[in-house]
């Protein structure tokens, strides 16, 4: 199946054994480099610029002045080793440069050389390095073997977040003209057309009409999937994978049934038909903001009262944690459009709201009639997606991001089991495909990085008969569909949370 | 006044200036550099007082490290807490009259000296014998441990093997603080101890010892989880909004 070794699972252990080191084992794995056509629309140079060393150092200096996280984290690491066994990519590849501290050191060594006294005058002593072509090559490999999942930041005594370092590194690489094709091509599409797939409005409308027919055939009920409806109450911003990929699409049908059954008027937008925002992955505040502003504009044009976000991990991070900053969706921005939007949105609801928060509230109010027995053939576990778990919240209380999806699942499924505690909630292991790595050219690291999650899943499959793993992230769903077979597990065992809701919801029960 | 006294006096003046000036510069830099986005590691407190509790549990108990690795936590916490006691015990050389609580902790400070060295040796052993920690250790990581162990051991040697005239040592430091130089005893172990402490003070603001102020500025630990309720905008990001689309 593959020309590399698939890691072995050890179902005796909750968390994989710490491997013996195999230095530079993954040095050769690099994603495709972005072509000028992918770079230039984002304002990055098309190819490696002549004086790239100087440009890179200047960019690093600029970022050090703009991001306290970068400055503090590059200074503060004491090499205690607490993070060394926490990264799923290290556990799956044995390559020590995939240990969070070693990954950071790839950048820190250059920072020290150029920005610290010790590194300028005693480089050997403090491990400072000049920025050579080999170093840039290493950056390109290993900063694209980080899914920015932040598991290391949970365990670091100073909260050093490798995601911040890898975002900065990618931003520097973009600035010198060595961007990653996958992310930058997608960002071009989202800024030009409105979604990561480059799906234009007619195709979107067509797809949704087809889905409406499917639901009608399935249930006999006219459940709508509306696009660009002015005056709708809710604007749903969902990952575009929900429009075509499995099992995402079943989740989308689930949202539609929830809205239908609760009697909430809603709409999608063809101008902003993407929740995902890869601007975060490449560390570009500016690109991230441009993509987010499309959503604000769509909300203004459609005159909606609420903005709800579908099942997508990093999108919920951008929405929950960054939208208020980037565009004022939340407490409102000072510019005229921000003010206008603030007047328009309904203050009785959290803005933005996660679809799981919305469904959970409806369940609490008894607005949905649910039949758990529809999911009796399933024994379900829940994969906490890293961005949702460690970078966002749902509900009023810390930890709501763990409780609310579980509550929704348990309201529609009788058989629910959690995986080992060290692998869920705040400690969750990344699916292996996040952070801009969900591309075929990085398949090897995706398969190996999934190992810790696969092992914990293996345990509950053997011990509890789990046959379904639910998730609320488009990337997790795509990644698991692809890697489950490498570990001899059925690809269809990955499910959307709202797919489970969809199967159990009794339509028309209120009428 | 002996040359030795003058040299050590100058050394401590310079070391103090570098320590305070360097730390002030670094702290100012951290404070001035904006954190443009909300990035607390979740679940995070939703109030400022919650953040104070979270930060205190990190600084006092090393909460995240405890979750991460019990061995590093035991040795690390032992070293840091013992160092705190040792430093407090040394206050008696800098104040007159000595505060009562400083008098009361004197015996604990002596035990702490042993635990400090023990904790450091534990951390060093991990650096030497655990493969993945050996991999991430550079020369400076070993040297800083060596420096701290040497400070601890030389201090214990003065206490138990080569006693010095501590009344004179105190007079020397009080004199330094009043710009009135007093003779420093010339016992070699004392001079080694003081020299190493001065080196530690000098490297503090230019080394990884910056983790001490750094943790207080760590956005993943010091931010409130209120991003939906309060708008958080850095000055440079606010500029992007002028002439907004």
XYZ file of C-alpha atoms in Angstrom:
756
model
C 0.000 0.000 0.000
C 2.871 2.347 0.684
C 6.635 2.380 0.226
C 7.191 3.332 3.830
C 6.561 1.501 7.046
C 3.141 1.868 8.669
C 3.653 2.242 12.440
C 2.578 -0.737 14.536
C -0.153 -0.238 17.116
C 0.249 -1.442 20.671
C -3.246 -1.708 22.134
C -1.784 -2.391 25.594
C -0.756 1.255 25.891
C -2.948 4.373 26.101
C -0.209 6.545 24.673
C 2.452 5.138 22.329
C 5.854 4.209 23.701
C 8.559 6.840 23.323
C 10.582 5.633 20.338
C 14.349 5.408 19.974
C 15.542 8.325 17.862
C 16.115 7.997 14.127
C 17.696 11.332 13.211
C 16.694 12.960 9.916
C 14.436 10.081 8.973
C 11.826 12.508 7.610
C 14.190 15.183 6.279
C 13.385 14.224 2.720
C 9.632 14.689 2.991
C 8.581 18.083 1.668
C 5.334 19.356 0.220
C 5.223 20.742 -3.337
C 6.524 24.284 -3.551
C 4.033 26.936 -4.633
C 4.324 28.169 -8.210
C 4.315 31.896 -9.021
C 0.622 31.576 -9.895
C -0.101 30.480 -6.294
C 2.241 32.976 -4.649
C 1.544 36.214 -6.437
C -2.205 36.587 -5.776
C -1.371 36.571 -2.054
C 1.291 39.237 -2.494
C 4.243 36.838 -2.049
C 7.195 36.678 -4.465
C 6.721 34.027 -7.169
C 10.010 32.266 -6.536
C 12.985 32.330 -4.211
C 14.268 35.906 -4.265
C 17.979 36.571 -4.886
C 18.808 38.077 -1.493
C 16.570 35.641 0.348
C 18.751 35.398 3.441
C 18.469 39.111 4.081
C 14.754 39.159 3.289
C 14.191 36.263 5.703
C 16.132 37.902 8.541
C 14.315 41.197 7.968
C 10.989 39.385 8.013
C 11.941 37.585 11.217
C 12.778 40.952 12.775
C 9.424 42.344 11.663
C 7.531 39.381 13.129
C 9.460 39.600 16.401
C 8.159 43.145 16.732
C 4.588 42.181 15.879
C 4.100 38.977 17.865
C 4.872 38.811 21.574
C 4.384 35.050 21.413
C 7.297 34.677 18.996
C 9.642 36.946 20.955
C 8.873 35.395 24.337
C 8.840 31.798 23.106
C 12.138 32.050 21.242
C 13.771 33.419 24.417
C 12.145 31.277 27.091
C 12.753 27.623 26.227
C 15.082 25.943 28.763
C 15.248 22.600 26.912
C 13.675 20.806 29.860
C 12.339 18.089 27.594
C 8.717 18.168 28.810
C 7.417 18.429 25.243
C 9.744 15.863 23.689
C 7.305 12.950 23.810
C 4.093 14.908 23.147
C 3.995 15.353 19.369
C 2.090 12.771 17.337
C 4.513 13.260 14.433
C 7.495 12.396 16.627
C 5.729 9.363 18.100
C 4.830 8.198 14.604
C 8.119 8.935 12.804
C 10.885 8.594 15.467
C 12.533 11.619 13.863
C 13.858 13.809 16.707
C 13.352 16.992 14.668
C 9.645 16.302 15.069
C 9.983 16.813 18.823
C 8.418 20.244 19.502
C 11.550 21.724 21.059
C 13.757 20.494 18.220
C 11.296 21.855 15.655
C 11.377 25.243 17.402
C 15.173 25.114 17.544
C 15.325 25.058 13.747
C 14.072 28.657 13.886
C 15.496 29.537 17.294
C 19.061 28.759 16.157
C 18.789 31.413 13.420
C 17.052 33.833 15.787
C 19.922 33.469 18.227
C 22.552 34.032 15.539
C 21.015 37.275 14.359
C 19.078 38.716 17.268
C 20.861 37.759 20.507
C 24.165 38.732 22.080
C 25.095 35.152 22.925
C 24.356 33.900 19.413
C 26.290 36.715 17.726
C 29.456 36.238 19.760
C 29.318 32.627 20.991
C 27.281 30.802 18.315
C 28.675 27.311 19.024
C 27.947 27.589 22.716
C 24.230 28.335 22.323
C 23.556 26.396 19.117
C 23.205 29.448 16.869
C 23.347 28.932 13.087
C 23.540 31.063 9.999
C 20.596 30.852 7.650
C 21.997 28.667 4.879
C 20.251 26.860 2.071
C 20.373 23.637 4.127
C 18.659 25.399 7.015
C 15.942 26.757 4.723
C 15.489 23.240 3.374
C 15.100 21.891 6.894
C 12.569 24.594 7.675
C 10.597 23.670 4.600
C 10.528 19.999 5.600
C 9.868 20.192 9.289
C 7.626 23.250 9.495
C 5.379 21.350 7.113
C 5.421 18.360 9.454
C 3.673 20.352 12.205
C -0.107 20.457 12.250
C -0.158 23.420 14.655
C -2.284 21.289 16.982
C -0.840 22.922 20.150
C -0.618 19.700 22.142
C 2.924 20.655 23.112
C 1.715 24.012 24.473
C -0.466 22.196 27.005
C 2.552 20.503 28.548
C 5.188 23.245 28.274
C 5.863 24.860 31.648
C 5.904 28.268 29.873
C 3.094 27.523 27.454
C 5.433 27.713 24.459
C 3.220 27.062 21.460
C 5.053 25.479 18.532
C 2.141 26.509 16.302
C 3.206 30.139 16.758
C 6.749 29.223 15.719
C 5.710 27.200 12.689
C 3.298 29.940 11.572
C 6.141 32.471 11.772
C 8.469 30.139 9.875
C 5.911 29.667 7.109
C 5.342 33.393 6.929
C 9.083 33.936 6.512
C 9.224 31.255 3.803
C 6.323 32.892 1.968
C 8.130 36.219 2.178
C 11.246 34.827 0.480
C 9.193 33.093 -2.213
C 9.223 29.517 -0.922
C 5.573 28.954 -0.099
C 3.631 25.723 0.086
C 1.520 24.943 -2.965
C -1.396 23.323 -1.143
C -2.198 26.182 1.233
C -1.431 29.059 -1.081
C -3.333 27.668 -4.051
C -6.368 27.179 -1.821
C -6.092 30.693 -0.399
C -6.066 32.053 -3.934
C -9.350 30.285 -4.591
C -11.034 31.413 -1.426
C -10.091 35.042 -2.039
C -11.185 34.938 -5.681
C -14.210 32.645 -5.667
C -15.205 32.263 -2.034
C -14.318 28.709 -1.129
C -11.312 26.406 -0.934
C -12.560 24.236 -3.774
C -13.068 27.066 -6.244
C -16.694 25.981 -6.549
C -18.575 28.802 -8.338
C -22.104 29.834 -7.447
C -23.995 27.810 -10.134
C -22.178 24.624 -9.161
C -22.902 25.238 -5.492
C -26.606 25.845 -6.165
C -26.744 22.727 -8.309
C -25.092 20.580 -5.640
C -27.453 21.811 -2.951
C -30.535 21.221 -5.105
C -29.347 17.659 -5.638
C -29.006 17.225 -1.905
C -32.524 18.567 -1.305
C -33.821 15.905 -3.711
C -31.847 13.215 -1.877
C -33.353 14.242 1.462
C -36.834 14.302 -0.065
C -36.342 10.787 -1.435
C -34.963 9.623 1.862
C -37.497 11.165 4.216
C -40.369 12.445 2.115
C -39.912 15.884 3.637
C -38.972 19.118 1.862
C -35.869 20.143 3.748
C -34.257 23.194 2.126
C -30.583 24.031 1.662
C -30.955 27.718 0.780
C -28.280 29.929 -0.804
C -28.109 33.737 -0.807
C -31.532 34.240 0.790
C -31.770 37.843 1.949
C -33.394 38.385 5.299
C -32.741 34.872 6.580
C -32.164 34.734 10.318
C -28.991 32.634 10.249
C -26.006 32.752 7.921
C -24.337 29.339 8.042
C -20.617 29.396 7.363
C -19.409 25.867 6.849
C -16.346 24.209 5.324
C -16.801 23.678 1.592
C -15.916 20.007 2.066
C -19.428 19.763 3.546
C -20.760 20.269 -0.006
C -19.127 17.252 -1.590
C -17.014 15.005 0.659
C -18.029 11.998 2.726
C -18.932 11.926 5.601
C -19.045 15.726 5.666
C -22.094 15.941 3.467
C -24.147 13.868 5.900
C -23.303 16.460 8.521
C -24.542 19.241 6.250
C -27.825 17.361 5.822
C -27.928 17.150 9.612
C -27.605 20.931 10.000
C -30.379 21.432 7.426
C -32.698 19.078 9.288
C -31.966 20.841 12.595
C -32.789 24.252 11.108
C -35.869 22.817 9.404
C -37.161 21.174 12.516
C -36.476 24.180 14.758
C -38.170 26.476 12.244
C -35.106 28.718 11.912
C -34.749 30.447 8.562
C -31.195 30.133 7.330
C -28.998 30.551 4.326
C -25.601 29.777 2.906
C -23.687 32.446 0.991
C -22.160 31.864 -2.434
C -19.811 34.802 -1.848
C -18.545 33.398 1.463
C -19.043 29.668 1.039
C -16.077 28.619 3.146
C -15.532 28.423 6.887
C -11.961 27.207 6.531
C -9.313 29.906 6.643
C -5.880 28.671 5.648
C -4.530 32.153 6.305
C -4.028 30.897 9.845
C -1.920 27.938 8.702
C 0.526 30.168 6.818
C 0.608 32.649 9.709
C -0.578 35.539 7.565
C -2.748 37.918 9.562
C -3.466 39.912 6.438
C -4.627 36.949 4.342
C -6.634 35.549 7.230
C -8.330 38.928 7.648
C -9.157 39.225 3.946
C -10.826 35.810 3.951
C -12.741 36.682 7.137
C -13.925 40.010 5.694
C -15.754 38.143 2.911
C -17.902 36.564 5.605
C -18.658 39.922 7.187
C -19.627 41.321 3.810
C -21.910 38.366 3.095
C -23.591 38.805 6.487
C -24.179 42.505 5.748
C -25.543 41.890 2.267
C -27.876 39.121 3.389
C -29.040 41.063 6.443
C -28.798 38.053 8.759
C -29.271 38.224 12.524
C -26.936 35.401 13.488
C -23.759 33.811 12.159
C -23.405 30.094 12.820
C -20.327 28.021 11.996
C -20.459 24.404 10.811
C -18.237 21.472 11.789
C -14.662 22.587 11.134
C -11.842 22.686 13.661
C -9.504 25.447 12.544
C -12.453 27.440 11.186
C -13.983 27.457 14.645
C -10.673 28.670 16.020
C -10.598 31.543 13.531
C -14.290 32.270 14.160
C -14.353 31.959 17.947
C -10.944 33.383 18.776
C -10.088 35.679 15.851
C -13.231 36.985 14.072
C -13.903 39.576 16.742
C -10.346 40.838 16.290
C -10.246 40.561 12.509
C -13.705 41.807 11.586
C -15.634 42.689 14.742
C -18.038 39.726 14.580
C -18.589 39.468 18.314
C -18.287 42.767 20.152
C -18.218 44.918 17.004
C -15.502 46.838 15.170
C -15.135 50.617 15.034
C -15.300 51.065 11.273
C -18.674 51.896 9.613
C -19.261 48.356 8.293
C -18.384 46.854 11.646
C -20.841 49.218 13.330
C -23.530 48.390 10.795
C -23.070 44.668 11.368
C -23.144 45.104 15.118
C -26.568 46.794 14.881
C -27.796 44.047 12.618
C -26.747 40.975 14.662
C -29.017 39.718 17.441
C -27.282 40.272 20.814
C -29.312 37.500 22.469
C -27.123 34.906 20.747
C -23.367 34.379 20.938
C -21.748 35.695 17.749
C -20.451 33.610 16.148
C -22.158 30.467 17.368
C -21.042 26.883 16.749
C -23.580 24.539 15.185
C -23.136 22.209 18.175
C -24.005 25.056 20.555
C -27.121 25.752 18.500
C -28.225 22.120 18.363
C -27.459 21.620 22.042
C -29.643 24.606 22.989
C -32.485 23.281 20.830
C -32.188 19.871 22.493
C -32.333 21.545 25.926
C -35.464 23.432 24.898
C -37.092 20.265 23.584
C -37.328 21.772 20.118
C -36.055 18.608 18.405
C -37.661 15.210 18.532
C -34.909 12.624 18.554
C -35.022 8.862 18.275
C -31.849 7.362 19.712
C -32.716 3.911 18.459
C -31.892 5.046 14.918
C -28.251 4.879 16.004
C -28.517 1.651 17.994
C -26.297 -0.147 15.511
C -23.475 2.215 16.458
C -21.049 2.265 19.359
C -19.652 5.773 19.160
C -16.509 7.485 20.363
C -15.630 11.158 19.879
C -12.374 12.484 18.475
C -11.706 15.929 19.979
C -10.319 18.012 17.139
C -7.196 19.849 18.216
C -8.226 23.374 17.287
C -11.644 23.054 18.896
C -10.210 21.453 22.030
C -7.169 23.645 22.665
C -7.993 26.924 20.940
C -11.725 27.577 21.391
C -14.685 27.212 23.662
C -18.377 26.419 23.309
C -21.051 27.506 25.742
C -20.549 29.631 28.842
C -18.036 27.571 30.749
C -14.433 26.545 30.081
C -14.477 22.999 28.736
C -17.813 23.437 26.970
C -15.971 22.517 23.780
C -15.624 18.988 25.225
C -19.009 18.652 26.918
C -21.350 20.112 24.303
C -20.434 17.827 21.368
C -20.505 14.833 23.715
C -23.906 15.880 24.978
C -25.229 16.214 21.439
C -23.891 12.759 20.558
C -25.306 11.181 23.702
C -28.682 12.749 22.988
C -28.854 10.871 19.715
C -26.878 7.682 20.477
C -27.378 5.232 23.321
C -23.903 3.690 23.066
C -21.073 6.093 23.740
C -17.512 5.405 24.953
C -14.573 7.780 25.461
C -11.050 6.895 24.386
C -8.174 6.876 26.953
C -8.076 10.107 29.022
C -4.548 11.043 27.906
C -5.747 11.109 24.303
C -8.945 13.159 24.515
C -10.182 16.599 25.538
C -7.269 18.960 26.179
C -4.815 16.086 25.668
C -6.286 15.013 22.355
C -4.030 13.737 19.596
C -4.268 15.444 16.217
C -5.737 13.399 13.364
C -2.419 13.891 11.583
C -3.734 16.015 8.714
C -4.291 19.474 10.218
C -2.407 22.727 9.786
C -2.208 22.638 5.990
C -0.903 19.081 5.701
C -4.021 17.529 4.172
C -2.405 16.990 0.798
C -1.317 13.852 -1.018
C 2.299 15.000 -1.273
C 2.491 14.699 2.531
C 0.751 11.330 2.786
C 3.633 9.649 4.613
C 3.625 12.091 7.540
C -0.188 12.008 7.621
C -0.261 8.238 7.973
C 2.529 8.133 10.561
C 1.166 11.084 12.524
C -2.226 9.393 12.852
C -0.677 6.530 14.802
C -1.327 7.750 18.373
C -5.006 8.415 17.580
C -5.300 5.056 15.810
C -3.875 3.284 18.852
C -6.375 4.858 21.240
C -9.142 4.059 18.786
C -7.913 0.506 18.471
C -8.268 0.107 22.252
C -11.937 1.096 22.377
C -12.696 -0.931 19.259
C -11.260 -4.044 20.901
C -12.554 -3.457 24.402
C -15.884 -1.752 23.817
C -16.830 -2.675 20.283
C -16.661 0.910 19.034
C -17.570 1.041 15.351
C -18.020 4.791 14.828
C -15.713 7.706 15.515
C -17.531 11.038 15.392
C -15.759 14.315 14.677
C -16.581 17.988 14.193
C -13.787 18.904 11.817
C -13.693 18.727 8.026
C -9.951 18.063 8.013
C -10.215 15.286 10.619
C -12.997 13.662 8.599
C -11.064 13.750 5.310
C -7.854 12.652 6.983
C -9.439 9.687 8.789
C -11.310 8.565 5.671
C -7.928 8.340 4.014
C -5.729 6.879 6.786
C -8.099 4.467 8.548
C -7.520 1.798 5.855
C -3.732 1.996 6.398
C -4.432 0.735 9.920
C -6.868 -1.929 8.721
C -9.905 -0.053 9.912
C -13.025 0.649 7.856
C -12.949 4.146 6.347
C -16.672 4.580 6.902
C -16.328 4.441 10.662
C -15.585 8.182 10.677
C -18.812 10.168 11.015
C -19.956 13.763 11.332
C -21.599 14.570 14.653
C -24.546 16.055 12.774
C -24.768 12.919 10.671
C -25.698 11.101 13.887
C -28.174 13.898 14.650
C -29.514 13.631 11.102
C -30.159 9.907 11.450
C -32.045 10.264 14.709
C -34.073 13.407 14.118
C -37.795 12.828 13.531
C -38.864 15.288 10.862
C -42.259 16.903 10.926
C -42.912 15.593 14.402
C -43.982 19.021 15.561
C -46.557 19.693 12.872
C 41.997 48.509 50.538
C 43.234 45.387 48.747
C 43.094 45.044 44.978
C 40.967 41.942 45.454
C 38.286 43.883 47.292
C 38.232 46.542 44.608
C 38.019 43.955 41.810
C 35.134 42.104 43.454
C 33.372 45.344 44.275
C 33.584 46.433 40.642
C 32.527 42.964 39.496
C 29.385 43.096 41.588
C 28.540 46.620 40.526
C 28.870 45.622 36.874
C 26.978 42.352 37.367
C 24.148 44.133 39.160
C 23.912 46.753 36.427
C 23.824 44.079 33.708
C 21.273 41.991 35.591
C 18.901 44.838 36.332
C 19.463 46.762 33.120
C 19.274 43.625 30.961
C 16.136 42.343 32.616
C 14.488 45.758 32.469
C 15.291 45.964 28.754
C 13.912 42.490 28.106
C 10.770 42.998 30.204
C 10.131 46.300 28.448
C 10.519 44.542 25.097
C 8.053 41.810 26.065
C 5.580 44.328 27.445
C 5.804 46.587 24.394
C 5.479 43.832 21.794
C 1.783 43.356 21.068
C -0.013 40.014 21.140
C -2.327 40.597 18.173
C -4.506 37.504 18.534
C -6.199 35.639 21.355
C -4.281 32.385 21.760
C -4.791 31.101 25.327
C -4.340 27.351 25.589
C -7.871 26.187 26.294
C -9.696 25.538 28.499
C -8.668 28.928 29.852
C -10.071 31.168 32.591
C -12.854 33.534 31.526
C -11.886 36.236 34.022
C -8.730 38.135 34.957
C -8.763 36.710 38.467
C -8.933 33.274 36.889
C -5.794 34.101 34.938
C -4.044 35.126 38.170
C -4.879 31.713 39.621
C -3.712 29.932 36.464
C -0.446 31.880 36.383
C 0.134 31.306 40.100
C -0.353 27.570 39.695
C 2.226 27.599 36.891
C 4.777 29.755 38.717
C 4.393 28.211 42.166
C 3.493 24.597 41.408
C 4.692 24.126 37.798
C 1.254 22.779 36.949
C 1.816 22.120 33.222
C 5.149 20.459 33.879
C 3.476 18.226 36.469
C 0.999 17.069 33.823
C 3.841 16.498 31.422
C 6.604 14.596 33.178
C 6.835 13.683 36.833
C 10.632 13.265 36.912
C 11.378 16.661 35.389
C 8.748 18.132 37.697
C 10.242 16.609 40.866
C 13.813 17.685 40.083
C 12.819 21.022 38.588
C 10.494 21.997 41.398
C 12.958 20.791 44.039
C 15.711 22.927 42.524
C 13.603 26.071 42.108
C 11.931 25.955 45.515
C 15.249 25.211 47.229
C 16.898 28.050 45.317
C 14.174 30.392 46.546
C 14.823 29.389 50.153
C 18.573 29.718 49.680
C 18.221 33.195 48.191
C 15.919 34.256 51.033
C 18.381 32.859 53.533
C 21.112 34.997 51.945
C 19.069 38.153 52.571
C 20.764 38.317 55.945
C 23.934 39.507 54.209
C 22.150 42.516 52.782
C 19.941 43.853 55.589
C 20.683 45.152 59.060
C 18.962 44.465 61.371
C 17.917 41.083 59.975
C 14.149 40.635 59.707
C 12.682 38.032 62.044
C 11.315 35.772 59.313
C 14.733 35.705 57.655
C 16.177 34.568 60.977
C 13.499 31.890 61.265
C 14.139 30.346 57.840
C 17.926 30.043 58.319
C 17.927 26.311 59.162
C 15.595 25.510 56.254
C 17.866 27.425 53.950
C 20.731 25.095 54.827
C 18.747 21.956 53.991
C 17.572 23.704 50.857
C 21.192 24.039 49.758
C 21.449 20.244 49.583
C 18.129 19.826 47.842
C 19.060 22.477 45.323
C 22.164 20.567 44.299
C 20.246 17.288 44.317
C 17.539 18.697 42.030
C 20.174 20.071 39.653
C 22.002 16.739 39.522
C 18.713 14.996 38.756
C 18.044 17.380 35.878
C 21.590 16.952 34.652
C 21.343 13.170 34.804
C 18.276 13.332 32.563
C 20.176 15.571 30.165
C 22.994 13.036 30.029
C 21.158 9.730 30.086
C 17.721 10.233 28.473
C 18.335 10.006 24.743
C 15.800 12.564 23.560
C 16.815 15.140 26.169
C 20.484 14.588 25.368
C 19.588 15.270 21.735
C 18.107 18.701 22.495
C 20.873 19.750 24.933
C 23.559 22.121 23.727
C 26.838 23.125 25.404
C 25.192 26.108 27.104
C 22.541 23.870 28.670
C 25.238 21.768 30.345
C 27.313 24.803 31.303
C 24.424 26.535 33.059
C 23.792 23.390 35.084
C 27.502 23.182 35.888
C 27.495 26.808 36.981
C 24.503 26.345 39.277
C 25.869 23.139 40.773
C 29.216 24.842 41.371
C 27.484 27.758 43.089
C 25.538 25.365 45.307
C 28.505 23.152 46.135
C 30.888 26.063 46.834
C 28.247 27.585 49.104
C 27.854 24.348 51.030
C 31.640 24.023 51.257
C 31.866 27.453 52.870
C 29.187 26.440 55.337
C 30.576 23.033 56.283
C 34.227 22.682 55.251
C 35.969 26.010 54.712
C 34.197 28.545 56.912
C 34.809 32.186 56.214
C 34.349 35.352 58.236
C 30.711 35.953 57.411
C 30.596 39.106 59.494
C 33.220 40.561 57.180
C 31.345 39.279 54.118
C 28.243 41.036 55.345
C 30.212 44.215 55.969
C 31.539 44.010 52.403
C 28.050 43.768 50.872
C 26.502 46.398 53.128
C 29.456 48.568 52.180
C 28.808 47.948 48.476
C 25.220 49.064 48.927
C 26.323 52.246 50.702
C 29.242 52.926 48.342
C 31.628 52.534 51.281
C 34.023 49.696 50.437
C 34.896 47.270 53.238
C 37.562 44.528 52.957
C 36.426 41.171 51.566
C 37.828 38.028 53.221
C 40.243 36.205 50.913
C 39.219 32.568 51.472
C 39.461 30.896 48.029
C 36.126 29.043 48.342
C 34.318 32.301 49.115
C 35.931 33.999 46.135
C 34.959 31.130 43.845
C 31.392 31.241 45.170
C 31.073 34.977 44.658
C 32.709 34.911 41.235
C 30.273 32.266 40.001
C 27.279 34.163 41.376
C 28.455 37.262 39.524
C 28.753 35.206 36.318
C 25.203 33.947 36.836
C 23.959 37.511 37.259
C 25.721 38.575 34.073
C 24.409 35.756 31.865
C 20.873 35.931 33.255
C 19.494 38.498 30.817
C 21.226 37.015 27.772
C 20.392 33.345 28.244
C 17.533 30.927 28.601
C 17.217 32.115 32.202
C 14.868 34.645 30.605
C 12.193 32.012 31.122
C 11.721 33.640 34.530
C 10.220 36.892 33.235
C 9.073 35.150 30.039
C 6.383 33.015 31.628
C 4.490 36.076 32.825
C 4.265 37.324 29.243
C 3.278 33.996 27.677
C 0.015 34.657 25.779
C -1.088 31.029 25.999
C -1.015 31.330 29.790
C -1.858 34.957 30.564
C -4.789 35.657 28.249
C -8.435 35.635 29.312
C -10.818 33.489 27.267
C -13.271 36.238 26.336
C -12.711 36.623 22.607
C -16.414 36.642 21.709
C -17.243 39.217 24.396
C -14.365 41.693 24.091
C -12.602 42.908 21.004
C -8.852 42.478 21.214
C -6.943 44.627 18.734
C -3.207 45.310 18.464
C -2.109 48.812 17.412
C -0.503 47.556 14.190
C -3.625 45.580 13.339
C -5.842 48.617 13.984
C -3.898 50.454 11.284
C -5.027 47.854 8.736
C -8.585 48.992 9.384
C -8.011 52.602 8.405
C -9.157 53.023 4.841
C -11.072 49.814 5.298
C -12.709 47.972 2.453
